[in-house]
PDB file of C-alpha atoms in Angstrom:
ATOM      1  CA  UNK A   1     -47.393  14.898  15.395  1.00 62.00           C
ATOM      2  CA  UNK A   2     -47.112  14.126  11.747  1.00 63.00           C
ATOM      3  CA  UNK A   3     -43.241  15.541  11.803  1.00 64.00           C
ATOM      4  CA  UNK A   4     -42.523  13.316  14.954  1.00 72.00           C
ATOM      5  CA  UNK A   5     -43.969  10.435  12.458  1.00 69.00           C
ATOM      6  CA  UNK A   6     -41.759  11.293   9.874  1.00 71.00           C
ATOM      7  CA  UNK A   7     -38.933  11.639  11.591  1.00 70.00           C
ATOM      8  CA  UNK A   8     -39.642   8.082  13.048  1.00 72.00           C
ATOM      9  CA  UNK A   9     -39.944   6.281  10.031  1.00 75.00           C
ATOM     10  CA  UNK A  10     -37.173   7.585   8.644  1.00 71.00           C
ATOM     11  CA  UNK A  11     -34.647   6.372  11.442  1.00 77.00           C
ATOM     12  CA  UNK A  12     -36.214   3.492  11.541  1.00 79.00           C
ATOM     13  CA  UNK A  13     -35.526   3.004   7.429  1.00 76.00           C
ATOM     14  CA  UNK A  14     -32.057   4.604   8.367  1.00 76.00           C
ATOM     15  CA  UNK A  15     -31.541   2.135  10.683  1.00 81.00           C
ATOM     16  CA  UNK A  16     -32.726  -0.979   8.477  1.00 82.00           C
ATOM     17  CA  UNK A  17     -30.621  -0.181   5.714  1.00 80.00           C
ATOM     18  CA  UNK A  18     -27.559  -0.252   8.048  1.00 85.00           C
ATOM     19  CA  UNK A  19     -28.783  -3.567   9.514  1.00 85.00           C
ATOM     20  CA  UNK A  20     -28.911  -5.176   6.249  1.00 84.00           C
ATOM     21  CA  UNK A  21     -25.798  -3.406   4.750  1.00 85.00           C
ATOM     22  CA  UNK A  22     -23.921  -4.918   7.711  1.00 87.00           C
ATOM     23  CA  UNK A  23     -25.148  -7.780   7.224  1.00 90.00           C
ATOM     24  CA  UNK A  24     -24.375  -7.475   3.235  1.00 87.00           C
ATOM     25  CA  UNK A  25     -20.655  -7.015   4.402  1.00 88.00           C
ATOM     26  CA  UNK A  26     -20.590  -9.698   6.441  1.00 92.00           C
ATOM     27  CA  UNK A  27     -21.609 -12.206   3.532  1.00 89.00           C
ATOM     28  CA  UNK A  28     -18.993 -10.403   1.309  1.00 89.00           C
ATOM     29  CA  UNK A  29     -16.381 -11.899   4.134  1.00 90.00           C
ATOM     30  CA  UNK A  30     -17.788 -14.790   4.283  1.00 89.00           C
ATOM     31  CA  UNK A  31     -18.364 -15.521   0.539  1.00 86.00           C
ATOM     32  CA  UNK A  32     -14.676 -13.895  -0.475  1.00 84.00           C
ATOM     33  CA  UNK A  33     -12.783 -16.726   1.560  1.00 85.00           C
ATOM     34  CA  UNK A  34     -14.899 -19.792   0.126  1.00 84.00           C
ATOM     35  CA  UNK A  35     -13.926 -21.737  -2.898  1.00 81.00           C
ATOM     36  CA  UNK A  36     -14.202 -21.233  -6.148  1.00 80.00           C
ATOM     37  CA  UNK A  37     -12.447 -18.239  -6.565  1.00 79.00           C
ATOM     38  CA  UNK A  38     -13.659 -15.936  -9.572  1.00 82.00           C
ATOM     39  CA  UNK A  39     -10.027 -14.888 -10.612  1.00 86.00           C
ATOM     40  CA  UNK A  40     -11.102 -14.002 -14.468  1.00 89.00           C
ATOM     41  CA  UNK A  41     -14.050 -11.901 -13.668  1.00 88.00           C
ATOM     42  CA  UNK A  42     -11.839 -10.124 -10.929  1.00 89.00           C
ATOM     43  CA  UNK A  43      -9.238  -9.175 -13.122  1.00 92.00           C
ATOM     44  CA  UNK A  44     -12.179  -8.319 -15.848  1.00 91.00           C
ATOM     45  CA  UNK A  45     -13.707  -5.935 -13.009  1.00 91.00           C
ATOM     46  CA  UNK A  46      -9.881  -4.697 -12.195  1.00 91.00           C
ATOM     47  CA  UNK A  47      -9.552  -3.645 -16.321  1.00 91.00           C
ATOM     48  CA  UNK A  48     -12.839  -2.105 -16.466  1.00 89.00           C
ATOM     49  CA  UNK A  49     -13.178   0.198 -13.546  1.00 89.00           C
ATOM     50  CA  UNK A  50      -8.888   1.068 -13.431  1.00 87.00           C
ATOM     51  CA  UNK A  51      -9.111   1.686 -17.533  1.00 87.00           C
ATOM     52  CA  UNK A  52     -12.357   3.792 -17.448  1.00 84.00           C
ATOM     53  CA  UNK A  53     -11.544   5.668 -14.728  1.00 88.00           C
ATOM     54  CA  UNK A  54      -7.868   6.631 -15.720  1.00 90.00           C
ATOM     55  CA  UNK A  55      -8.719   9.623 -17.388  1.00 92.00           C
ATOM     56  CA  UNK A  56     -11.197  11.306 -15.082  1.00 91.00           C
ATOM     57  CA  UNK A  57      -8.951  10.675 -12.481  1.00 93.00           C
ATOM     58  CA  UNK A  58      -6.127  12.294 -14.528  1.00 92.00           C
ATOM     59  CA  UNK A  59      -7.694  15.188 -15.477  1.00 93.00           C
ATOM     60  CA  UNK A  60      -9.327  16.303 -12.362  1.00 93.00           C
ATOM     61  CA  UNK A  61      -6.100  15.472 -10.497  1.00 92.00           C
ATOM     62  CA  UNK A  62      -4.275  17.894 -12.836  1.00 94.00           C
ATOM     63  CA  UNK A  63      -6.940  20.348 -12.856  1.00 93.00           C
ATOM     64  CA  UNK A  64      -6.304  20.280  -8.884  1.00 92.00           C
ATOM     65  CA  UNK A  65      -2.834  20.756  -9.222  1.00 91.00           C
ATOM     66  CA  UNK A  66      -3.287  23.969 -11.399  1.00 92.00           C
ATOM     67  CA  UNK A  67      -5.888  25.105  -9.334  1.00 91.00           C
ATOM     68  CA  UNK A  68      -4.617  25.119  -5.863  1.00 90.00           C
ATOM     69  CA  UNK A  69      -1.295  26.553  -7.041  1.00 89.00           C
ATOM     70  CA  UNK A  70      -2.707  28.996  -8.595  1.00 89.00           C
ATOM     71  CA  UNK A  71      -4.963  30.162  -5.746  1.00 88.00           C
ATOM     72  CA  UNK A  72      -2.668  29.549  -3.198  1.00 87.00           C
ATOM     73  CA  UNK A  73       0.673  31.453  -4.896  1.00 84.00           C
ATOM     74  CA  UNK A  74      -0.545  35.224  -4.157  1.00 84.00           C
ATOM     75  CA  UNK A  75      -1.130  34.726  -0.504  1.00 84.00           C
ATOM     76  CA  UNK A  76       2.558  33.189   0.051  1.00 81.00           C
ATOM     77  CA  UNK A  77       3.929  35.423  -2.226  1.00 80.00           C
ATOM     78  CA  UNK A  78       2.677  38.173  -0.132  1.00 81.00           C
ATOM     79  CA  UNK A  79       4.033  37.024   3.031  1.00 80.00           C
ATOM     80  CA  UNK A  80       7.793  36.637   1.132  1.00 78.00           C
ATOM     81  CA  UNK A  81       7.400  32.378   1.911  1.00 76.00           C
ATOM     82  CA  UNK A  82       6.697  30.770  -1.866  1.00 79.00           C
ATOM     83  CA  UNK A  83       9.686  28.410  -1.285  1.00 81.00           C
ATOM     84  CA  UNK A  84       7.061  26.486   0.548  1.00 85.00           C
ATOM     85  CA  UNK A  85       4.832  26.630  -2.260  1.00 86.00           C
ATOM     86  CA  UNK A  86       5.996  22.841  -3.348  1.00 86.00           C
ATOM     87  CA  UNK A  87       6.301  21.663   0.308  1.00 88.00           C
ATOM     88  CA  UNK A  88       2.577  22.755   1.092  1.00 89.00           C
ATOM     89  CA  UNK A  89       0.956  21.811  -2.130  1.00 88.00           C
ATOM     90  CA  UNK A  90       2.734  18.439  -1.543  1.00 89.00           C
ATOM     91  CA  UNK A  91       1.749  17.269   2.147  1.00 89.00           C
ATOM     92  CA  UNK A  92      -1.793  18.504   1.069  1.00 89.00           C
ATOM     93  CA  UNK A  93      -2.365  16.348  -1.747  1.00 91.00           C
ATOM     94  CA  UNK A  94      -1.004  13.511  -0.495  1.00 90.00           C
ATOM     95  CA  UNK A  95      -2.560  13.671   2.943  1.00 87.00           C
ATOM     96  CA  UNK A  96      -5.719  15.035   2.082  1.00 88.00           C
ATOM     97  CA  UNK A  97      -7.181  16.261  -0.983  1.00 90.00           C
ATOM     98  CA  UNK A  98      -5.795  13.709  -3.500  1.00 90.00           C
ATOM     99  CA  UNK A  99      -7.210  10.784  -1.857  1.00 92.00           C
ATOM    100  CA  UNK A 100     -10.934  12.660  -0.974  1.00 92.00           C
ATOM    101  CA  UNK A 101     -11.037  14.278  -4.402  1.00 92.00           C
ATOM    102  CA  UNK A 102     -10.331  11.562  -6.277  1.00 92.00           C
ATOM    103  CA  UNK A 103     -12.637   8.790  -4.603  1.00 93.00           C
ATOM    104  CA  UNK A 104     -15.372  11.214  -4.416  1.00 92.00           C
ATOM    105  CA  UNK A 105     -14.602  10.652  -8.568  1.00 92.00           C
ATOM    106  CA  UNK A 106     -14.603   7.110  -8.536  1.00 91.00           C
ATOM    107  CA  UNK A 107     -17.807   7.026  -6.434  1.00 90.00           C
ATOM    108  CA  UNK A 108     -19.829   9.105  -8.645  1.00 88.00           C
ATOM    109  CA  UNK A 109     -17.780   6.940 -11.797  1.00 88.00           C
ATOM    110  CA  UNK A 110     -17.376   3.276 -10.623  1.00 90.00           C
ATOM    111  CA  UNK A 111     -20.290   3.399  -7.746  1.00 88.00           C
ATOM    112  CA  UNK A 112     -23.062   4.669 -10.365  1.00 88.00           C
ATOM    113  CA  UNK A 113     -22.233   2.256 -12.390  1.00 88.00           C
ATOM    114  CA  UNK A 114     -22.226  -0.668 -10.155  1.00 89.00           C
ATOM    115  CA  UNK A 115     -25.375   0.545  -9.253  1.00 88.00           C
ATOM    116  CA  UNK A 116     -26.728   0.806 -12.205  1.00 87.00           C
ATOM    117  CA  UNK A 117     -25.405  -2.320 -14.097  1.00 87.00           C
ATOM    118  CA  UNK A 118     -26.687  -5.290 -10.971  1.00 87.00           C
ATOM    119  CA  UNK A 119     -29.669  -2.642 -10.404  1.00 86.00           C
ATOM    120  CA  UNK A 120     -30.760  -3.213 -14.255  1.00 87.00           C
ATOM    121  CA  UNK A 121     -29.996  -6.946 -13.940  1.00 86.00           C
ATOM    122  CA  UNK A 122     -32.222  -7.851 -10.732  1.00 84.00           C
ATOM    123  CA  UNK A 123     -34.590  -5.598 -13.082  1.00 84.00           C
ATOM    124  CA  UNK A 124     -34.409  -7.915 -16.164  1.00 84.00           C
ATOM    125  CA  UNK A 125     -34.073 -10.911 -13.837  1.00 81.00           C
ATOM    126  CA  UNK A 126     -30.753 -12.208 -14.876  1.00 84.00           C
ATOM    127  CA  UNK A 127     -29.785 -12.613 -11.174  1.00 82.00           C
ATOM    128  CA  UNK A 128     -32.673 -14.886 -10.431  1.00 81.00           C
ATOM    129  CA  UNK A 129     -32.064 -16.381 -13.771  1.00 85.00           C
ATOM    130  CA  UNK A 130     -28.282 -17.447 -12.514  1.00 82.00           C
ATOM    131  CA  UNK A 131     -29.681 -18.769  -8.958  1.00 79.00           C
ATOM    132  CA  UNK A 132     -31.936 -20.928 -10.813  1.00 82.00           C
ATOM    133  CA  UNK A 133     -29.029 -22.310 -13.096  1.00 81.00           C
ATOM    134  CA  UNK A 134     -26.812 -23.302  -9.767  1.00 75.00           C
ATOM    135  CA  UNK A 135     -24.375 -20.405 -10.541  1.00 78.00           C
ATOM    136  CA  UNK A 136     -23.682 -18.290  -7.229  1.00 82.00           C
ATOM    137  CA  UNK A 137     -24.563 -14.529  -8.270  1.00 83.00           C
ATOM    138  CA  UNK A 138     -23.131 -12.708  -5.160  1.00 86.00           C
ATOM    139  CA  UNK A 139     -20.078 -14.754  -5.546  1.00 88.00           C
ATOM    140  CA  UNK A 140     -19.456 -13.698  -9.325  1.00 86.00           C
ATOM    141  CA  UNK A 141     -21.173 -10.476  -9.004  1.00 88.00           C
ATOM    142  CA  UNK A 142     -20.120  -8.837  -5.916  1.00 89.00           C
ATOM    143  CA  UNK A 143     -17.621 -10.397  -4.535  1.00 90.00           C
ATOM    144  CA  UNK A 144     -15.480  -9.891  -7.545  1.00 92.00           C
ATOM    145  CA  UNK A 145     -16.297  -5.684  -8.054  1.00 93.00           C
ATOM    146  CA  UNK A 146     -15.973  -5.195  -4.119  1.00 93.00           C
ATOM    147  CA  UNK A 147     -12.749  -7.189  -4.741  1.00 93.00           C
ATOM    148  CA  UNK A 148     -11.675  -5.123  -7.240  1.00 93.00           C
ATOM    149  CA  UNK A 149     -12.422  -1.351  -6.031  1.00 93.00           C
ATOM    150  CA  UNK A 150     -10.691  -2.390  -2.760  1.00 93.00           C
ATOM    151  CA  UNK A 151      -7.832  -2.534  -5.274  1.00 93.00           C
ATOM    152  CA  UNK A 152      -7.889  -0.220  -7.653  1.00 93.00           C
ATOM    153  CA  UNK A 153      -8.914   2.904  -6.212  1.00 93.00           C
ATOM    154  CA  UNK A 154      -5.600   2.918  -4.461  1.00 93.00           C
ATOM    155  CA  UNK A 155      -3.955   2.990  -7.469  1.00 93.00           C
ATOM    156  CA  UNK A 156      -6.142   5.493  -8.978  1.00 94.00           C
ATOM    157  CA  UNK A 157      -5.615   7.869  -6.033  1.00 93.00           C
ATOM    158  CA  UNK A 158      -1.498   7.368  -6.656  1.00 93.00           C
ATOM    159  CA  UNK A 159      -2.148   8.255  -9.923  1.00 94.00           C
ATOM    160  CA  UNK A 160      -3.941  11.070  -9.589  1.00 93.00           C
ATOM    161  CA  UNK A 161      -1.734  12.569  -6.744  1.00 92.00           C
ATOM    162  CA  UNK A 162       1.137  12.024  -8.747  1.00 93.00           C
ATOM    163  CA  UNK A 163      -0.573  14.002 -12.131  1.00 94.00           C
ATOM    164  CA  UNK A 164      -1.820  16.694  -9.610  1.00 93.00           C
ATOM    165  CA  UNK A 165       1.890  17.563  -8.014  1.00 93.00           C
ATOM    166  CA  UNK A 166       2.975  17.613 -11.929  1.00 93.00           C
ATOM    167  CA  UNK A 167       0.143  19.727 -12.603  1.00 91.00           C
ATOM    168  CA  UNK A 168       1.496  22.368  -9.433  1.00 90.00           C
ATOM    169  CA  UNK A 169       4.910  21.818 -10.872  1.00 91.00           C
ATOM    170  CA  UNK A 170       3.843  23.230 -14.156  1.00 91.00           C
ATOM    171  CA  UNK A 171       2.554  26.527 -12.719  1.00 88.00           C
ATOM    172  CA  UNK A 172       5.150  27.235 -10.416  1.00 88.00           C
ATOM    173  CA  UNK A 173       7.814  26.469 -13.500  1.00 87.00           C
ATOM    174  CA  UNK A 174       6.099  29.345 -15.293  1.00 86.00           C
ATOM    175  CA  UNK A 175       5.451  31.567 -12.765  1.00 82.00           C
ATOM    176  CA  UNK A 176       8.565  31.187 -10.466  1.00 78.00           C
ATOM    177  CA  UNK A 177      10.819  29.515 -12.793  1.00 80.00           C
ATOM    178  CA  UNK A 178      11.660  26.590 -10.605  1.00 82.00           C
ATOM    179  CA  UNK A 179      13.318  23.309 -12.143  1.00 85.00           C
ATOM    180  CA  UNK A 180      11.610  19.926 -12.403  1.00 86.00           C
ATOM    181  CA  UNK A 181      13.929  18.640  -9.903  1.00 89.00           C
ATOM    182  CA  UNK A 182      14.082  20.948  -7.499  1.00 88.00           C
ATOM    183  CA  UNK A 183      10.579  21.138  -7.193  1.00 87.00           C
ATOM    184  CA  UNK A 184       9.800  17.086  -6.604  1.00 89.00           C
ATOM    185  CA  UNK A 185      13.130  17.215  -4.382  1.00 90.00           C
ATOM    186  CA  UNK A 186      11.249  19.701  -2.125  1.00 89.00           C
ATOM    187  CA  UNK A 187       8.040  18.103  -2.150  1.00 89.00           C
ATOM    188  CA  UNK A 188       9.645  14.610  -0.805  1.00 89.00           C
ATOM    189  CA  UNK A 189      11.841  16.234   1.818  1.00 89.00           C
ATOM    190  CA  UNK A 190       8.936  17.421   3.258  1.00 86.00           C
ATOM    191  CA  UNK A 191       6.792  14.285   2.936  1.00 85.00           C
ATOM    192  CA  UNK A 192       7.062  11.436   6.160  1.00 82.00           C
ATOM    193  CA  UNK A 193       6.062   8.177   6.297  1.00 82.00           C
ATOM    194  CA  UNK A 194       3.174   9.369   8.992  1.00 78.00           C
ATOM    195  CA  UNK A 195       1.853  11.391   5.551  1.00 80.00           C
ATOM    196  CA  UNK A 196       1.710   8.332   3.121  1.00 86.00           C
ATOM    197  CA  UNK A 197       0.951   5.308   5.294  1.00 86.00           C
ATOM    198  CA  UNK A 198      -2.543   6.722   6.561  1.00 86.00           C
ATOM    199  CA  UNK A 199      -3.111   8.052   3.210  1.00 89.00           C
ATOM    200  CA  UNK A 200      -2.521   4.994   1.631  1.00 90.00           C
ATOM    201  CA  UNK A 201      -3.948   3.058   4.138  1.00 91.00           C
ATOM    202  CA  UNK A 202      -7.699   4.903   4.417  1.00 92.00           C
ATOM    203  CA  UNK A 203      -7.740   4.879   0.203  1.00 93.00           C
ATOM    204  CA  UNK A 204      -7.910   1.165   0.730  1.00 94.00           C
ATOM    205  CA  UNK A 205     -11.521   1.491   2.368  1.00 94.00           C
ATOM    206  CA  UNK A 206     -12.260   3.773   0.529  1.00 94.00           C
ATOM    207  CA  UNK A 207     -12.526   1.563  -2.561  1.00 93.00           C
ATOM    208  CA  UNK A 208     -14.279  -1.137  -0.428  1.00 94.00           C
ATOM    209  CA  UNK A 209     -16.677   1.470   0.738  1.00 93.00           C
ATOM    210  CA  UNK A 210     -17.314   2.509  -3.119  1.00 93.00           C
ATOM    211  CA  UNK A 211     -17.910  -1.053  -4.440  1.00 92.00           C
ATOM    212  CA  UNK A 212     -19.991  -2.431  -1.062  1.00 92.00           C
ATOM    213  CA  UNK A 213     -22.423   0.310  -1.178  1.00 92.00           C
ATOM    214  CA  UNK A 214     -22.685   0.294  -5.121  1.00 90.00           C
ATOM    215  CA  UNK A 215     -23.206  -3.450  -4.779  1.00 91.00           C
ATOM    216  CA  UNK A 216     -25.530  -2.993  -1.898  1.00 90.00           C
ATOM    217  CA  UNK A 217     -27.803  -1.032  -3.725  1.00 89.00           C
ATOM    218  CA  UNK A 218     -27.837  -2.054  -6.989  1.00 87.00           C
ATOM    219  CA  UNK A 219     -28.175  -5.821  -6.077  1.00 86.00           C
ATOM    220  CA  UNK A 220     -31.163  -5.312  -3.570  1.00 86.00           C
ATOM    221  CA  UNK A 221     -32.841  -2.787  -6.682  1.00 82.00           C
ATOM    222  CA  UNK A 222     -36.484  -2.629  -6.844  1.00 77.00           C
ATOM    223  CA  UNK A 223     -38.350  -3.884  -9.544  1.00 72.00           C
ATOM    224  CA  UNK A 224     -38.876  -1.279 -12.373  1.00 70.00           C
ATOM    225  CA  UNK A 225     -36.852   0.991 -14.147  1.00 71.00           C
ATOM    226  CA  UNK A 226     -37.370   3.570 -11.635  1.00 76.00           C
ATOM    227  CA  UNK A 227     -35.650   1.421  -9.090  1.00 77.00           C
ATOM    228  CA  UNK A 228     -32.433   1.407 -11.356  1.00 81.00           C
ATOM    229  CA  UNK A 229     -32.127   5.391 -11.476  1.00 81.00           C
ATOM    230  CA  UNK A 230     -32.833   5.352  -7.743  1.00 83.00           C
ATOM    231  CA  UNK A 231     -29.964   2.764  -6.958  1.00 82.00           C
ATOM    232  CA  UNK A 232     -27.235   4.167  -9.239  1.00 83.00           C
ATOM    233  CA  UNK A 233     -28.443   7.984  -7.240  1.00 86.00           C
ATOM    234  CA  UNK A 234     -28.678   6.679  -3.812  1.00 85.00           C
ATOM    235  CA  UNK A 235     -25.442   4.521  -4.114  1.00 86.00           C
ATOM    236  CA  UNK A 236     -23.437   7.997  -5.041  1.00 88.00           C
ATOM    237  CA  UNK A 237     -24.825   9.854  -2.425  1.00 88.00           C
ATOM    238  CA  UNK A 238     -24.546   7.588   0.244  1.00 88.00           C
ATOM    239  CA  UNK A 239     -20.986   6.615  -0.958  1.00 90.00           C
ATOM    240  CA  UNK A 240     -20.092  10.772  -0.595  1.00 91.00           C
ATOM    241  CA  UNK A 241     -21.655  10.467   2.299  1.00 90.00           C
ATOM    242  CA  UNK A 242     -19.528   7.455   3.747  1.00 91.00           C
ATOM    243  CA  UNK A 243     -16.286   8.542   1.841  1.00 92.00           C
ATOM    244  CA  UNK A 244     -16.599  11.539   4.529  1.00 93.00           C
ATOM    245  CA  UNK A 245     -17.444   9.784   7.705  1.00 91.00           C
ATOM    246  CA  UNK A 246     -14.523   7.384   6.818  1.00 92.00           C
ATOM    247  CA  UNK A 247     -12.042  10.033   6.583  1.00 91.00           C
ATOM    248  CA  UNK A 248     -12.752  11.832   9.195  1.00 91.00           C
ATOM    249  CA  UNK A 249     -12.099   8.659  11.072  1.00 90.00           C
ATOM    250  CA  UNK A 250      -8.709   8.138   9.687  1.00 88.00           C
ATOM    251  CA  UNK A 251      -7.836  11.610  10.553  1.00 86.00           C
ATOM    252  CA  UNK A 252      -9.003  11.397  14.034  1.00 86.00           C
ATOM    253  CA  UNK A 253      -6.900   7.751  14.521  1.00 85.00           C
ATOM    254  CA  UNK A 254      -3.764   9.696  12.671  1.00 79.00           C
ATOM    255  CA  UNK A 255      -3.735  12.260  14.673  1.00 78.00           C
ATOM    256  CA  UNK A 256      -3.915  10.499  17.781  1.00 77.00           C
ATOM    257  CA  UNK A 257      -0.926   8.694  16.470  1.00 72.00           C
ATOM    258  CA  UNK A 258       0.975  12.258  15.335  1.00 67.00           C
ATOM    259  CA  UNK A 259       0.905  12.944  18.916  1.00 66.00           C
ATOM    260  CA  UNK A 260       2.201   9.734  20.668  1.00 60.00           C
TER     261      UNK A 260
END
């Protein structure tokens, strides 16, 4: 009896917090297309989360590269086929593993600290503080880092594709010997259009999944410091959590389009 209670209560919170992050997003909509338009704290929010992030991204994108080179090499060496070693590495990045990897980075990176930064200023009261003084805090606050992670993680995910394949490139120019341009030449022969669009496409939500539920949480924080560690956690985990569901979706609609 008690489990059946706890298992009730927490669907029903489940449940609530999807009601009233749907209804979040729909504001979002609504507020994003209404005059005035916060174009300086946009391109603030752009700077900050593109700049800071940069290097993560970079570094675990090359680390990728190395790493599934390296692990991959010795089984298609074995079977006499490491001319497909570029061509492989290549389609999986781009399709796949650059795009997860690197907003799964950006949600622990730019999500946490959404989370944390409107979490600690319901805390301290500067949101009420702007309602009183006529100033529209979801407008300036959220619409403006939703905005902006819808943008930028894109880039960040072409970035840190393109720093991965380099990274590949380096390792099989050591081990194999194979030229700079022979290597990229192979690695875009094999890449289509149906690779890159859907890639490129589902990176888009991912950023707007990364800034909603960082915004989510961290603007409807409760009071204490407490609350501020539990929004900048929970908007991580539910982000991961989200980042997969979406993907899977996109890879379900994709390849119901690879085979029409």
């Amino acid at each position: 009896m008690v489990l059946i209670n706890t298992i009730n209560t927490g669907l029903k919170a489940f449940f609530i917090e999807i009601g009233e992050l749907s209804y979040f997003t729909l504001k979002y909509f609504k507020e994003s297309t209404k005059p005035p338009f916060e174009f300086k704290e946009l391109l603030k929010q752009c700077y900050l989360m593109g700049n800071r992030s940069l290097l993560l991204v970079g570094i675990t994108g090359f680390i990728i590269g190395l790493v599934l080179t390296l692990q991959t090499r010795p089984t298609l060496t074995e079977f006499g086929a490491v001319s497909w070693m570029p061509s492989m590495v290549g389609i999986s990045i781009v399709r796949e593993i650059g795009p997860m990897i690197t907003a799964l980075v950006c949600a622990g990176r730019i999500g946490s600290g959404i989370g944390a930064e409107l979490g600690s200023m319901r805390v301290t009261e500067q949101i009420d503080a702007m309602e009183v003084s006529g100033t529209n805090p979801f407008k300036y606050l959220v619409v403006t880092r939703i905005t902006a992670t819808t943008l930028m993680v894109p880039l960040l995910i072409i970035v840190g594709d393109a720093i991965a394949l380099y990274g590949s490139y380096l390792v099989e120019n050591l081990k194999g010997d194979v030229s700079f341009q022979l290597y990229f030449n192979k690695v875009f022969n094999a890449l289509a259009y149906g690779d890159i669009v859907p890639a490129t496409i589902k990176s888009f939500f991912f950023g707007f999944a990364i800034g909603l539920v960082g915004c989510f949480k961290g603007y409807y924080c409760k009071k204490g410091t407490v609350g501020v560690g539990k929004a900048a956690n929970s908007a991580v985990v539910f982000t991961s959590l989200l980042l997969f569901v979406i993907d899977f979706i996109a890879v379900f609609i994709a390849d119901i389009f690879y085979e029409l």
